[in-house]
mmCIF file of C-alpha atoms and ligand atoms in Angstrom:
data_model
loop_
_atom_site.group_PDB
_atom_site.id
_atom_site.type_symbol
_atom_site.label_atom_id
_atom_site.label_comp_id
_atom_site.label_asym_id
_atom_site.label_seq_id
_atom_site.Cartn_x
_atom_site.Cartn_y
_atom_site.Cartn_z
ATOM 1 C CA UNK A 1 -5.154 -5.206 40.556
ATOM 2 C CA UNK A 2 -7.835 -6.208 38.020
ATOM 3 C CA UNK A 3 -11.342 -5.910 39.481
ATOM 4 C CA UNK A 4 -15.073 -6.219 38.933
ATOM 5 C CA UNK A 5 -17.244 -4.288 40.587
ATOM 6 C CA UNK A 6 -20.640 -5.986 40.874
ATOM 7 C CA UNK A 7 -24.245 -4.687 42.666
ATOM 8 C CA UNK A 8 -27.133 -3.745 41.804
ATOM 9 C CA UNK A 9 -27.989 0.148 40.270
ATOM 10 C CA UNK A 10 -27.014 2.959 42.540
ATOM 11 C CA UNK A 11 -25.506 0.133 45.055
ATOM 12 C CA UNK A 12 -22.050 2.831 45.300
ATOM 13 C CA UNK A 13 -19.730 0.674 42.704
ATOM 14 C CA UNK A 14 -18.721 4.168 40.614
ATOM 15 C CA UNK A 15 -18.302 5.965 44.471
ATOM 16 C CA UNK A 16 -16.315 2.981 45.241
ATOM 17 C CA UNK A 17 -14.723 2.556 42.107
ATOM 18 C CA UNK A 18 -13.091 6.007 42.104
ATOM 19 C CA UNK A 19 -11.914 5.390 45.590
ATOM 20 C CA UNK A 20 -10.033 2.563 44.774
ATOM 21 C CA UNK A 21 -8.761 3.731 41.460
ATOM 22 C CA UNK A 22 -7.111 6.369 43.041
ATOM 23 C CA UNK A 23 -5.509 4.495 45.858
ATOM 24 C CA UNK A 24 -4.186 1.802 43.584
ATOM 25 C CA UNK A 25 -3.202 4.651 40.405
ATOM 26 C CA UNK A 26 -5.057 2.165 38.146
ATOM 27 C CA UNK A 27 -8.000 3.010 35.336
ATOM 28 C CA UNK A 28 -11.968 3.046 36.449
ATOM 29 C CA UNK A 29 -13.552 1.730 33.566
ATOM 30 C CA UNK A 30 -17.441 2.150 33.469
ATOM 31 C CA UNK A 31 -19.226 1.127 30.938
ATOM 32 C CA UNK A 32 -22.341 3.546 31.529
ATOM 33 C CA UNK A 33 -20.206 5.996 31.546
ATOM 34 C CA UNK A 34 -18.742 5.328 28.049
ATOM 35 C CA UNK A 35 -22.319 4.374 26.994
ATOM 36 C CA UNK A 36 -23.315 8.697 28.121
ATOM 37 C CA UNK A 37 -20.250 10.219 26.002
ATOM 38 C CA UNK A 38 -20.637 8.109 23.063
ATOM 39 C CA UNK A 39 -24.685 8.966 23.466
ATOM 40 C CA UNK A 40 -23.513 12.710 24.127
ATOM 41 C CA UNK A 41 -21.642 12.863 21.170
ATOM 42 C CA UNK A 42 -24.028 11.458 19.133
ATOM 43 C CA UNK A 43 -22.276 8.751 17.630
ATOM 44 C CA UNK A 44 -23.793 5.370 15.890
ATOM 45 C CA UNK A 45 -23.100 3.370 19.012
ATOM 46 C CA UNK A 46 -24.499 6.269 21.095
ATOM 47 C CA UNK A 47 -27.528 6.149 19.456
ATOM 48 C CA UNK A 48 -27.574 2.284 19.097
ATOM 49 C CA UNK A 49 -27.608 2.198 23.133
ATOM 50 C CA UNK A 50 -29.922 5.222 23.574
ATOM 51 C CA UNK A 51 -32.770 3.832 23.370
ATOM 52 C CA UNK A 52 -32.089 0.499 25.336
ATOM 53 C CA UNK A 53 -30.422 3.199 28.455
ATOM 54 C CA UNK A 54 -33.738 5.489 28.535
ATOM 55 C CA UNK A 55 -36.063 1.985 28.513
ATOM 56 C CA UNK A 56 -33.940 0.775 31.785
ATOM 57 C CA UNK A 57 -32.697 -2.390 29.571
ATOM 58 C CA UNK A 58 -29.280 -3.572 29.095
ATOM 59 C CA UNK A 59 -27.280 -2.698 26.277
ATOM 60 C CA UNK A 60 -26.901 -5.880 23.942
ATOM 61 C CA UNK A 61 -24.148 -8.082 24.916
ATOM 62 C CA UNK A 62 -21.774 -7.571 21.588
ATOM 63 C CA UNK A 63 -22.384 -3.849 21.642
ATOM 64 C CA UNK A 64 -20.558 -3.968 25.490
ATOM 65 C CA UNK A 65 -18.221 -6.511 24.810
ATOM 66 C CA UNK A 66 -16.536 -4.927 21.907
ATOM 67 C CA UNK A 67 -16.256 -1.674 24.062
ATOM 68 C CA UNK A 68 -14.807 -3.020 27.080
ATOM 69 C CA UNK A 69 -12.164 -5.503 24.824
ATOM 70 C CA UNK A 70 -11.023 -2.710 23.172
ATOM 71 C CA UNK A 71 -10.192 -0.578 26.477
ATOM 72 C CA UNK A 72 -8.249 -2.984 28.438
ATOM 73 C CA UNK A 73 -6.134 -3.387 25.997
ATOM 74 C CA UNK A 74 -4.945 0.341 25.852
ATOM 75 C CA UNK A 75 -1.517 0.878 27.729
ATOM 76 C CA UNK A 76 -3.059 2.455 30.871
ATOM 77 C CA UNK A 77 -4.946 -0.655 31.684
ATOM 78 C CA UNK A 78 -1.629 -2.896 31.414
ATOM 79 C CA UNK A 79 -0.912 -2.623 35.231
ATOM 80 C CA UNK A 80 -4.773 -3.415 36.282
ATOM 81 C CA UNK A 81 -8.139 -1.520 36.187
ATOM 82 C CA UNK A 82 -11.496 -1.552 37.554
ATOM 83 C CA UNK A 83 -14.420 -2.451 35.689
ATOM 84 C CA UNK A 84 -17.249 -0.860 36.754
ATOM 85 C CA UNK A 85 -20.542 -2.474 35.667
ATOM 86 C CA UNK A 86 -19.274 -4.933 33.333
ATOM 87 C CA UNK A 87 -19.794 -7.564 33.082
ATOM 88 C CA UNK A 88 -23.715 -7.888 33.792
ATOM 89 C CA UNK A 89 -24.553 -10.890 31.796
ATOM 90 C CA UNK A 90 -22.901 -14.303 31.990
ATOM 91 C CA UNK A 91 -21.987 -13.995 28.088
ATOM 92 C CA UNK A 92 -20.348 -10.970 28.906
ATOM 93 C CA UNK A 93 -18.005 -12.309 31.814
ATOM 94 C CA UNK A 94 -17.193 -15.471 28.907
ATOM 95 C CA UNK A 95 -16.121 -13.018 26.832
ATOM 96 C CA UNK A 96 -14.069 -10.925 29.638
ATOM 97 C CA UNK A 97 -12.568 -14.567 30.692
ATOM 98 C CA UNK A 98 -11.136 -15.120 27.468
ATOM 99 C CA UNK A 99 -9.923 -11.764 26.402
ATOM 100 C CA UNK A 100 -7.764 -11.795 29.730
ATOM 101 C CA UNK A 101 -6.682 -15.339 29.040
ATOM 102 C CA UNK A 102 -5.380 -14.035 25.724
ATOM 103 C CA UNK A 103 -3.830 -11.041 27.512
ATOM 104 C CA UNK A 104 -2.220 -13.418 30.376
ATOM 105 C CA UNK A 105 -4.136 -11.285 32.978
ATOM 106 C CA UNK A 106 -6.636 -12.728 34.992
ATOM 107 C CA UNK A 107 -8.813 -11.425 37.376
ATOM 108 C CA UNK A 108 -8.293 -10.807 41.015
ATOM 109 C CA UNK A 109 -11.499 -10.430 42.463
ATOM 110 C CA UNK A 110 -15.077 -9.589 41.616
ATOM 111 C CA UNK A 111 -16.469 -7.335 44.432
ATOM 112 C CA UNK A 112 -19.836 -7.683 45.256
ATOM 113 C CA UNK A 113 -21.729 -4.461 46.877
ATOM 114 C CA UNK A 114 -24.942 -5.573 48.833
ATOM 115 C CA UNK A 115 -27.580 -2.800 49.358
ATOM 116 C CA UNK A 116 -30.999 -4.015 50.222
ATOM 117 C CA UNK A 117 -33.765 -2.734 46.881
ATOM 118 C CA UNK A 118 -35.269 -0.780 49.467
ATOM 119 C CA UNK A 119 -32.438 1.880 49.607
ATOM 120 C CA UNK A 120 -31.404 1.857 46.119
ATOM 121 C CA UNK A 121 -34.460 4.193 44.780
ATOM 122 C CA UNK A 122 -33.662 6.600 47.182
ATOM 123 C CA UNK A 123 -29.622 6.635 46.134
ATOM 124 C CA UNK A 124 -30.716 6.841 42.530
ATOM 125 C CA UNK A 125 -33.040 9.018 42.180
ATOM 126 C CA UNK A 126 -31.500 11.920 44.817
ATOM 127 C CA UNK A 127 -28.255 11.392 42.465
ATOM 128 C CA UNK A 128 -25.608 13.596 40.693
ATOM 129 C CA UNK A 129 -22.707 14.057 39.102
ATOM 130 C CA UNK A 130 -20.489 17.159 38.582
ATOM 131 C CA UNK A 131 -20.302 17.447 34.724
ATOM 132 C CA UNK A 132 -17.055 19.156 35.175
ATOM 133 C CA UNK A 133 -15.462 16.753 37.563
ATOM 134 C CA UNK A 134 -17.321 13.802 36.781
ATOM 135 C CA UNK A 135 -17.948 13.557 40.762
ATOM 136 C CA UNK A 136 -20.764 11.784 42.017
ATOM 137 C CA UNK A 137 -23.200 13.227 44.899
ATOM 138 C CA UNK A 138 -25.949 12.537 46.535
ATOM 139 C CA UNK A 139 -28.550 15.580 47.642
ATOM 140 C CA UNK A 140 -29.198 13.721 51.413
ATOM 141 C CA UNK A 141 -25.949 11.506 52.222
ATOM 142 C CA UNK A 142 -23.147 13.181 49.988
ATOM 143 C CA UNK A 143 -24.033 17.017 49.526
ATOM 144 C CA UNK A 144 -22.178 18.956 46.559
ATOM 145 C CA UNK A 145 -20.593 22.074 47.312
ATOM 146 C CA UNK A 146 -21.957 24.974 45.708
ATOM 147 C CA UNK A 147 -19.951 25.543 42.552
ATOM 148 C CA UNK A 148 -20.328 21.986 41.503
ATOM 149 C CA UNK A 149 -22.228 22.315 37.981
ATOM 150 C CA UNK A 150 -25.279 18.795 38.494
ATOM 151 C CA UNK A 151 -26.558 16.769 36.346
ATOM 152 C CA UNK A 152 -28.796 14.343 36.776
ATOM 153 C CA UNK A 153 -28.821 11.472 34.844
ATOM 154 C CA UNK A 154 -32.474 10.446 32.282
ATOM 155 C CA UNK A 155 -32.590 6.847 34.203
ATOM 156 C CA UNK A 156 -32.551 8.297 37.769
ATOM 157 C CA UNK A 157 -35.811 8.767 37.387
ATOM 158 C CA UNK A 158 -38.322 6.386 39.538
ATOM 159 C CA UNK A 159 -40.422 4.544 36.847
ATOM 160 C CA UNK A 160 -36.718 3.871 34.818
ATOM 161 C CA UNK A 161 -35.219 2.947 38.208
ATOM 162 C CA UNK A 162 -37.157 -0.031 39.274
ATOM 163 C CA UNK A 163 -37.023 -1.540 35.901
ATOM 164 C CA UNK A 164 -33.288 -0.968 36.309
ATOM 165 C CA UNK A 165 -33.803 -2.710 39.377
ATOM 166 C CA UNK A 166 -35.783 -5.620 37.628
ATOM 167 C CA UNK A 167 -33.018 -6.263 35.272
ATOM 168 C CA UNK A 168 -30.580 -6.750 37.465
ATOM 169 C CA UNK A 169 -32.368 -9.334 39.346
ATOM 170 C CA UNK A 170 -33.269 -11.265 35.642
ATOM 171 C CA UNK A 171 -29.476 -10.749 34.040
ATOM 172 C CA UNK A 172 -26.604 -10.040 36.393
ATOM 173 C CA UNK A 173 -27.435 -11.758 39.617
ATOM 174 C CA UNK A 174 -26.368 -14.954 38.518
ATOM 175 C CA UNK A 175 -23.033 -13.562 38.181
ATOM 176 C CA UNK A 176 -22.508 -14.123 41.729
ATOM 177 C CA UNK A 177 -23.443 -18.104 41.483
ATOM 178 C CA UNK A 178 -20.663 -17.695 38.344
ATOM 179 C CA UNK A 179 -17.782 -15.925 40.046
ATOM 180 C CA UNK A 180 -18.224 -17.925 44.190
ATOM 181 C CA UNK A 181 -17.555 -21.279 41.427
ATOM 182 C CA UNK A 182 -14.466 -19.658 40.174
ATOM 183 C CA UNK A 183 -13.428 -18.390 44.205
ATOM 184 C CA UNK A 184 -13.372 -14.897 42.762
ATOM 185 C CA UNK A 185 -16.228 -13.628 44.622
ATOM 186 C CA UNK A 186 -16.149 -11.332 47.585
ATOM 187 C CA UNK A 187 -19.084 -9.751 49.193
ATOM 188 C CA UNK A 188 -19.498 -6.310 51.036
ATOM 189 C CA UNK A 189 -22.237 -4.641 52.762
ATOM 190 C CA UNK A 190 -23.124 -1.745 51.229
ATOM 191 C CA UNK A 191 -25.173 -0.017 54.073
ATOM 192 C CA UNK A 192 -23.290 2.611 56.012
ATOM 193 C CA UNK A 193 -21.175 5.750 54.975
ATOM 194 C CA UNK A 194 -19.383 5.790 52.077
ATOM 195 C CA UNK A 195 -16.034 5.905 53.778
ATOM 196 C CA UNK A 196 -17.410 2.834 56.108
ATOM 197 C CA UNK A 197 -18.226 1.309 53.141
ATOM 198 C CA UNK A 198 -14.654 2.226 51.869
ATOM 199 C CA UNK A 199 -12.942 0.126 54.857
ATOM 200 C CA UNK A 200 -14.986 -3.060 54.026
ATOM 201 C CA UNK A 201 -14.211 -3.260 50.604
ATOM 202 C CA UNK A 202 -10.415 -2.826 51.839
ATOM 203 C CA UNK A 203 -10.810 -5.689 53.741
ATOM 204 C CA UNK A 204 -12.665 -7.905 51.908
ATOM 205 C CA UNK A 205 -9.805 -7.277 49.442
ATOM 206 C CA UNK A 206 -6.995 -8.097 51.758
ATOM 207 C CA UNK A 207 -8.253 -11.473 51.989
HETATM 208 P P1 AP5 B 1 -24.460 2.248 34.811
HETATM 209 O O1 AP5 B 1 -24.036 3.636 34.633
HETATM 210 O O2 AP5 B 1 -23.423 1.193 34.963
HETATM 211 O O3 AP5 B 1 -25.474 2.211 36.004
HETATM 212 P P2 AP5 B 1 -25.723 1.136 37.188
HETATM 213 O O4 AP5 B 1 -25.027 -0.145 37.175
HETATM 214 O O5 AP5 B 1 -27.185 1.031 37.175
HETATM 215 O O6 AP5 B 1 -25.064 1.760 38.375
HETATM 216 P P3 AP5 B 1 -25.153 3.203 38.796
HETATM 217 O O7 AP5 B 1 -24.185 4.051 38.035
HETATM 218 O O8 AP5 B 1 -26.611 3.600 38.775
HETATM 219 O O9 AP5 B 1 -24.800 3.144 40.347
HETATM 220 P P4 AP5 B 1 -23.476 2.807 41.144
HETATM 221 O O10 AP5 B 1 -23.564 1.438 41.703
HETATM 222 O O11 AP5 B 1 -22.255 3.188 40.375
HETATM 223 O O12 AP5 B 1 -23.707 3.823 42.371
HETATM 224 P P5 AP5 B 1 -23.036 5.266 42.694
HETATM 225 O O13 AP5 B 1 -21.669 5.084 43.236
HETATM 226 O O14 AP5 B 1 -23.237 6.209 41.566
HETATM 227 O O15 AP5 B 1 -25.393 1.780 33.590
HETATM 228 C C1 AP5 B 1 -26.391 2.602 33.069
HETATM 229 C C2 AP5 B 1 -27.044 1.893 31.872
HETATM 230 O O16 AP5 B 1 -26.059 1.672 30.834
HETATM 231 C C3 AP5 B 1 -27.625 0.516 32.147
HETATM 232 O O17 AP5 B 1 -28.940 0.589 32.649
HETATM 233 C C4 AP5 B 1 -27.568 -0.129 30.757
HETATM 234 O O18 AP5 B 1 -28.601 0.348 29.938
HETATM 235 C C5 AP5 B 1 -26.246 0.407 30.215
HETATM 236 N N1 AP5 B 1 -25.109 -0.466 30.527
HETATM 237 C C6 AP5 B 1 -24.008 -0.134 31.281
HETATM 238 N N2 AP5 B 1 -23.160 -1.174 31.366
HETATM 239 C C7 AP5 B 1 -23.732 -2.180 30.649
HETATM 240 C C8 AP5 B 1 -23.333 -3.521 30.391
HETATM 241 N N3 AP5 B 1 -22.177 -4.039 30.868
HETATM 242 N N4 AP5 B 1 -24.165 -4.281 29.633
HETATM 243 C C9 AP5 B 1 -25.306 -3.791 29.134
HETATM 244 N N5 AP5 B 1 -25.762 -2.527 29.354
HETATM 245 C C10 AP5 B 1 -24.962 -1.737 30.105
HETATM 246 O O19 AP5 B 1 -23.976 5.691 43.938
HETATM 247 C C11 AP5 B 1 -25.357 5.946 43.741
HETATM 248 C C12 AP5 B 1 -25.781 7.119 44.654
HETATM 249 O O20 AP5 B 1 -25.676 6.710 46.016
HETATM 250 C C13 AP5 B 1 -24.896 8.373 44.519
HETATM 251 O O21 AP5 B 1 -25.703 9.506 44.701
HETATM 252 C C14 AP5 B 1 -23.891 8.245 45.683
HETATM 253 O O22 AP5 B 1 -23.433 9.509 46.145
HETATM 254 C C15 AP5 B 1 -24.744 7.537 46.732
HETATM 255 N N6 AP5 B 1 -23.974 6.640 47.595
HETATM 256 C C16 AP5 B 1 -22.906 5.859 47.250
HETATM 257 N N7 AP5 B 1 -22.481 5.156 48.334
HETATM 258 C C17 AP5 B 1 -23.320 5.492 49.344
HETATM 259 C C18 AP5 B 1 -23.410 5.096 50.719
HETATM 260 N N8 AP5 B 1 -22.547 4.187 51.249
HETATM 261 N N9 AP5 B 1 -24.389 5.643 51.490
HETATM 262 C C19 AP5 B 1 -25.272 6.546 50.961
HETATM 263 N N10 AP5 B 1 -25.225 6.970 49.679
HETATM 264 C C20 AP5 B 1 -24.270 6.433 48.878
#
């Protein structure tokens, strides 16, 4: 399976994403994720994307797309992967279309999570992940057990949300106008449990 996980911030495509990564034995990639470690460890690119993370902006669009080419081409993505909040710009999902051309692996589905902006502070900011586990919680709806070591991430916090928020709605919603042309698009309600949520996205996929 080769998938892209689309919705807005905090929508549940990483809760998701891990879910179905297991299920199917295939690579979550997440490009926020590699965005933290190469920020943690300080490196040029870290530092490049720092400043455009903590401001709530997106990365630019070569810095991403250089990233993301380079992983699916490692062995461990031959068999699929999930791609976890990339793309989020149409330039970005040109670029993916070609690089799987070239790789004679096109997609299977982009996977849409719907969550109304209204609940998408509260998932954000109430946040966290494990830094051990790389597990992600959520203080009202998915408590962590007691030896899990949190984290909470710089843009959970309000001000950095909503222009999180705002971005989305100027750069990656019209990637759902881009994927329904290419019949690629499937949509999912993203209000409910997790596991609820979980069956949908099953579903949807089935179809
Ligand atoms: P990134 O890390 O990708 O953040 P995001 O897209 O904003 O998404 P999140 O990780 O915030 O949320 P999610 O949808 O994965 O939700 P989760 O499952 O964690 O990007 C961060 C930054 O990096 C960007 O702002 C940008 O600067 C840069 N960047 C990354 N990719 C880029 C790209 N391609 N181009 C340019 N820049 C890029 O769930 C959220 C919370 O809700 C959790 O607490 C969870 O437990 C809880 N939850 C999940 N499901 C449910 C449910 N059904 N009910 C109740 N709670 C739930």
């Amino acid at each position: 399976m080769r998938l892209v996980l689309l919705g807005p911030p905090a929508s549940g495509k990483g809760t998701q994403g891990d879910v179905l990564a297991q299920r199917h034995e295939i690579p979550k990639i997440s490009t926020g994720d590699m965005l933290r470690a190469a920020r943690a460890a300080g490196t040029p690119l870290g530092r490049e994307a720092a400043s455009f993370m903590e401001a709530g902006k997106l990365v630019p669009d070569e810095v991403v797309i250089g990233l993301v080419e380079e992983r699916i081409a490692q062995p461990d993505a031959t068999c699929g992967f999930i791609l976890d909040g990339f793309p989020r710009t149409v330039a970005q999902a040109d670029a993916l279309d070609k690089k799987l051309k070239a790789l004679g692996a096109p997609l299977d589905a982009a996977l849409q999570i719907d969550v109304p902006r209204s609940l998408l502070l509260e998932r954000a900011v109430l946040r966290r992940i494990d830094k051990r586990t790389g597990q992600i919680y959520h203080l009202k709806y998915s408590p962590p057990p007691p030896e899990a070591e949190l984290v909470h991430r710089a843009d959970d916090q309000e001000a950095t949300v909503q222009k999180r928020l705002d971005e989305y709605e100027a750069m990656t919603a019209a990637l759902l106008p881009y994927y329904e042309a290419r019949e690629l698009l499937r949509r999912v309600d993203g209000v409910g449990s997790p596991d609820e949520v979980t069956r949908r996205v099953v579903e949807a996929l089935a179809r």
